[in-house]
Amino acid sequence: QQQVKQSPQSLIVQKGGISIINCAYENTAFDYFPWYQQFPGKGPALLIAIRPDVSEKKEGRFTISFNKSAKQFSLHIMDSQPGDSATYFCAASRTEYGNKLVFGAGTILRVKS
Amino acid sequence: EPEVTQTPSHQVTQMGQEVILHCVPISNHLYFYWYRQILGQKVEFLVSFYNNEISEKSEIFDDQFSVERPDGSNFTLKIRSTKLEDSAMYFCASSQFMNTEAFFGQGTRLTVV
């Protein structure tokens, strides 16, 4: 019940295309859903996050879509660029436990120029 | 930009030895965390620390592990009697408050031989 399932494992997208990464969770007590971006040799860095009171959040080219009834959320990267090539992790937590994050397995994104 | 700093970047140790991983969190942050990522697997929560005591820990964080804030700037993870399966990337993170963004360090790769 604590798991967050992420797909796909890897993704290749052409420059300018849309990258879509999906996550699903079981624990309905989760109320914070961040996405982290990780470049080789670096730690994960917060990209964008959403709480379940909204169904979508957009920051620049990055959008989270959230479906509470399906217990799914996804990251959309519009106009994908080679500089977006990285590993992306979804995560979930409960506000009462702060940053005790449960991570997905990660998606390796490669944007071809 | 303030960042979480971890040392060393890579540590090789003999099985059965003790290791201490070092972290300098961001200076005005109050909450500290350790996560680990075994090669090819998910990032997993180990422990959170606030006000000089452990606030949450996972089932991974057994008696082999301990954390300490020995002074006003450092946050350490000690692993006693290391095992081969302790080989992983260990990430330190910090946040200003319980539910604000967690900033991750670049990680320490621990290899137990």
GROMACS .gro file of C-alpha atoms in nm:
model
  226
    1GLN     CA    1   0.000   0.000   0.000
    2GLN     CA    2   0.298   0.224   0.040
    3GLN     CA    3   0.413   0.179  -0.319
    4VAL     CA    4   0.414   0.429  -0.599
    5LYS     CA    5   0.429   0.265  -0.941
    6GLN     CA    6   0.592   0.460  -1.222
    7SER     CA    7   0.597   0.401  -1.595
    8PRO     CA    8   0.760   0.384  -1.839
    9GLN     CA    9   1.109   0.283  -1.723
   10SER     CA   10   1.262   0.475  -2.010
   11LEU     CA   11   1.138   0.711  -2.275
   12ILE     CA   12   1.285   0.853  -2.593
   13VAL     CA   13   1.122   1.165  -2.733
   14GLN     CA   14   1.210   1.386  -3.027
   15LYS     CA   15   1.299   1.746  -2.958
   16GLY     CA   16   0.983   1.952  -2.949
   17GLY     CA   17   0.767   1.653  -2.860
   18ILE     CA   18   0.565   1.583  -2.546
   19SER     CA   19   0.707   1.356  -2.278
   20ILE     CA   20   0.453   1.183  -2.056
   21ILE     CA   21   0.538   0.989  -1.740
   22ASN     CA   22   0.272   0.819  -1.532
   23CYS     CA   23   0.246   0.722  -1.167
   24ALA     CA   24  -0.013   0.535  -0.963
   25TYR     CA   25  -0.049   0.501  -0.589
   26GLU     CA   26  -0.251   0.289  -0.349
   27ASN     CA   27  -0.249   0.479  -0.021
   28THR     CA   28  -0.538   0.726  -0.022
   29ALA     CA   29  -0.382   0.903   0.275
   30PHE     CA   30  -0.111   1.046   0.049
   31ASP     CA   31  -0.175   1.417  -0.001
   32TYR     CA   32   0.143   1.553  -0.157
   33PHE     CA   33   0.275   1.444  -0.496
   34PRO     CA   34   0.608   1.590  -0.611
   35TRP     CA   35   0.812   1.518  -0.919
   36TYR     CA   36   1.190   1.519  -0.895
   37GLN     CA   37   1.444   1.557  -1.174
   38GLN     CA   38   1.787   1.402  -1.142
   39PHE     CA   39   2.088   1.460  -1.363
   40PRO     CA   40   2.387   1.220  -1.355
   41GLY     CA   41   2.606   1.279  -1.053
   42LYS     CA   42   2.350   1.503  -0.883
   43GLY     CA   43   2.083   1.451  -0.623
   44PRO     CA   44   1.713   1.467  -0.707
   45ALA     CA   45   1.579   1.822  -0.740
   46LEU     CA   46   1.215   1.920  -0.695
   47LEU     CA   47   1.058   2.003  -1.030
   48ILE     CA   48   0.690   2.054  -0.955
   49ALA     CA   49   0.442   1.928  -0.698
   50ILE     CA   50   0.066   1.902  -0.654
   51ARG     CA   51  -0.183   1.846  -0.375
   52PRO     CA   52  -0.512   1.661  -0.436
   53ASP     CA   53  -0.732   1.971  -0.413
   54VAL     CA   54  -0.645   2.055  -0.775
   55SER     CA   55  -0.651   1.839  -1.087
   56GLU     CA   56  -0.375   2.013  -1.276
   57LYS     CA   57  -0.076   2.233  -1.209
   58LYS     CA   58   0.139   2.398  -1.470
   59GLU     CA   59   0.481   2.558  -1.437
   60GLY     CA   60   0.633   2.663  -1.764
   61ARG     CA   61   0.665   2.356  -1.988
   62PHE     CA   62   0.592   2.116  -1.702
   63THR     CA   63   0.237   2.009  -1.608
   64ILE     CA   64   0.113   1.765  -1.347
   65SER     CA   65  -0.225   1.607  -1.409
   66PHE     CA   66  -0.389   1.449  -1.106
   67ASN     CA   67  -0.679   1.203  -1.103
   68LYS     CA   68  -0.784   1.143  -0.744
   69SER     CA   69  -1.050   0.881  -0.819
   70ALA     CA   70  -0.808   0.676  -1.029
   71LYS     CA   71  -0.522   0.739  -0.784
   72GLN     CA   72  -0.298   0.841  -1.071
   73PHE     CA   73  -0.088   1.140  -1.156
   74SER     CA   74   0.130   1.220  -1.450
   75LEU     CA   75   0.401   1.459  -1.563
   76HIS     CA   76   0.379   1.618  -1.905
   77ILE     CA   77   0.682   1.795  -2.049
   78MET     CA   78   0.578   2.009  -2.343
   79ASP     CA   79   0.823   2.108  -2.617
   80SER     CA   80   1.080   1.863  -2.478
   81GLN     CA   81   1.441   1.975  -2.513
   82PRO     CA   82   1.771   1.784  -2.504
   83GLY     CA   83   1.846   1.959  -2.174
   84ASP     CA   84   1.543   1.781  -2.026
   85SER     CA   85   1.724   1.447  -2.064
   86ALA     CA   86   1.742   1.318  -1.706
   87THR     CA   87   1.584   1.068  -1.469
   88TYR     CA   88   1.242   1.169  -1.339
   89PHE     CA   89   1.097   1.037  -1.015
   90CYS     CA   90   0.743   1.074  -0.894
   91ALA     CA   91   0.688   1.058  -0.521
   92ALA     CA   92   0.413   1.078  -0.264
   93SER     CA   93   0.386   1.158   0.104
   94ARG     CA   94   0.144   1.241   0.381
   95THR     CA   95   0.153   1.596   0.516
   96GLU     CA   96   0.171   1.466   0.873
   97TYR     CA   97   0.496   1.287   0.790
   98GLY     CA   98   0.654   1.579   0.609
   99ASN     CA   99   0.924   1.481   0.365
  100LYS     CA  100   0.901   1.107   0.430
  101LEU     CA  101   0.869   1.053   0.058
  102VAL     CA  102   0.777   0.729  -0.118
  103PHE     CA  103   0.944   0.734  -0.458
  104GLY     CA  104   0.855   0.570  -0.785
  105ALA     CA  105   1.119   0.365  -0.965
  106GLY     CA  106   1.220   0.647  -1.198
  107THR     CA  107   1.197   0.712  -1.571
  108ILE     CA  108   1.505   0.776  -1.781
  109LEU     CA  109   1.411   1.039  -2.039
  110ARG     CA  110   1.621   1.099  -2.346
  111VAL     CA  111   1.527   1.382  -2.578
  112LYS     CA  112   1.679   1.342  -2.924
  113SER     CA  113   1.780   1.656  -3.110
  114GLU     CA  114   2.226   2.921  -0.425
  115PRO     CA  115   2.248   2.729  -0.097
  116GLU     CA  116   2.295   2.356  -0.133
  117VAL     CA  117   2.325   2.037   0.067
  118THR     CA  118   2.682   1.910   0.061
  119GLN     CA  119   2.778   1.548   0.110
  120THR     CA  120   3.121   1.396   0.165
  121PRO     CA  121   3.283   1.181   0.053
  122SER     CA  122   3.140   1.140  -0.296
  123HIS     CA  123   3.254   0.777  -0.300
  124GLN     CA  124   3.344   0.553  -0.009
  125VAL     CA  125   3.478   0.200  -0.037
  126THR     CA  126   3.481  -0.008   0.279
  127GLN     CA  127   3.545  -0.365   0.384
  128MET     CA  128   3.251  -0.574   0.494
  129GLY     CA  129   3.214  -0.554   0.872
  130GLN     CA  130   3.369  -0.210   0.900
  131GLU     CA  131   3.192   0.100   1.024
  132VAL     CA  132   3.140   0.399   0.796
  133ILE     CA  133   3.025   0.751   0.863
  134LEU     CA  134   2.868   0.952   0.584
  135HIS     CA  135   2.878   1.327   0.621
  136CYS     CA  136   2.628   1.593   0.523
  137VAL     CA  137   2.613   1.968   0.565
  138PRO     CA  138   2.248   2.070   0.530
  139ILE     CA  139   2.137   2.416   0.421
  140SER     CA  140   2.208   2.649   0.710
  141ASN     CA  141   1.858   2.767   0.806
  142HIS     CA  142   1.696   2.427   0.762
  143LEU     CA  143   1.553   2.245   1.059
  144TYR     CA  144   1.460   1.903   0.919
  145PHE     CA  145   1.712   1.650   0.794
  146TYR     CA  146   1.676   1.325   0.608
  147TRP     CA  147   1.869   1.029   0.476
  148TYR     CA  148   1.758   0.832   0.175
  149ARG     CA  149   1.933   0.555  -0.012
  150GLN     CA  150   1.918   0.416  -0.364
  151ILE     CA  151   2.049   0.071  -0.437
  152LEU     CA  152   2.172   0.054  -0.795
  153GLY     CA  153   1.880   0.012  -1.031
  154GLN     CA  154   1.620   0.043  -0.756
  155LYS     CA  155   1.401   0.313  -0.605
  156VAL     CA  156   1.511   0.594  -0.380
  157GLU     CA  157   1.407   0.479  -0.030
  158PHE     CA  158   1.347   0.682   0.283
  159LEU     CA  159   1.567   0.588   0.578
  160VAL     CA  160   1.517   0.846   0.851
  161SER     CA  161   1.411   1.199   0.933
  162PHE     CA  162   1.560   1.405   1.214
  163TYR     CA  163   1.435   1.716   1.387
  164ASN     CA  164   1.524   1.893   1.708
  165ASN     CA  165   1.808   1.650   1.777
  166GLU     CA  166   1.598   1.342   1.759
  167ILE     CA  167   1.465   1.095   1.505
  168SER     CA  168   1.112   1.187   1.400
  169GLU     CA  169   1.046   0.905   1.153
  170LYS     CA  170   1.236   0.597   1.042
  171SER     CA  171   1.174   0.318   0.796
  172GLU     CA  172   1.204  -0.053   0.859
  173ILE     CA  173   1.538  -0.041   0.676
  174PHE     CA  174   1.678   0.184   0.950
  175ASP     CA  175   1.756  -0.085   1.205
  176ASP     CA  176   2.010  -0.096   1.488
  177GLN     CA  177   2.293  -0.104   1.235
  178PHE     CA  178   2.220   0.259   1.151
  179SER     CA  179   2.241   0.575   1.356
  180VAL     CA  180   2.225   0.947   1.287
  181GLU     CA  181   2.376   1.238   1.468
  182ARG     CA  182   2.404   1.611   1.448
  183PRO     CA  183   2.737   1.649   1.625
  184ASP     CA  184   2.753   2.026   1.587
  185GLY     CA  185   2.549   2.310   1.440
  186SER     CA  186   2.628   2.230   1.080
  187ASN     CA  187   2.690   1.859   1.023
  188PHE     CA  188   2.446   1.568   0.999
  189THR     CA  189   2.595   1.221   0.987
  190LEU     CA  190   2.479   0.870   0.907
  191LYS     CA  191   2.674   0.591   1.074
  192ILE     CA  192   2.652   0.237   0.948
  193ARG     CA  193   2.799  -0.021   1.184
  194SER     CA  194   2.933  -0.353   1.063
  195THR     CA  195   2.861  -0.289   0.695
  196LYS     CA  196   2.722  -0.566   0.477
  197LEU     CA  197   2.749  -0.616   0.102
  198GLU     CA  198   2.383  -0.521   0.065
  199ASP     CA  199   2.452  -0.179   0.217
  200SER     CA  200   2.620  -0.083  -0.109
  201ALA     CA  201   2.408   0.203  -0.245
  202MET     CA  202   2.395   0.574  -0.313
  203TYR     CA  203   2.308   0.756   0.008
  204PHE     CA  204   2.137   1.093  -0.022
  205CYS     CA  205   2.109   1.350   0.252
  206ALA     CA  206   1.831   1.607   0.229
  207SER     CA  207   1.710   1.899   0.434
  208SER     CA  208   1.404   2.121   0.450
  209GLN     CA  209   1.335   2.444   0.631
  210PHE     CA  210   1.009   2.321   0.778
  211MET     CA  211   0.833   1.987   0.789
  212ASN     CA  212   0.627   2.038   0.474
  213THR     CA  213   0.848   2.263   0.267
  214GLU     CA  214   1.064   2.149  -0.021
  215ALA     CA  215   1.333   1.895   0.057
  216PHE     CA  216   1.668   1.976  -0.103
  217PHE     CA  217   1.891   1.680  -0.178
  218GLY     CA  218   2.267   1.654  -0.180
  219GLN     CA  219   2.457   1.496  -0.466
  220GLY     CA  220   2.492   1.168  -0.278
  221THR     CA  221   2.766   0.942  -0.142
  222ARG     CA  222   2.822   0.619  -0.329
  223LEU     CA  223   2.903   0.352  -0.071
  224THR     CA  224   3.065   0.034  -0.196
  225VAL     CA  225   3.108  -0.252   0.050
  226VAL     CA  226   3.360  -0.516  -0.062
   0.00000   0.00000   0.00000
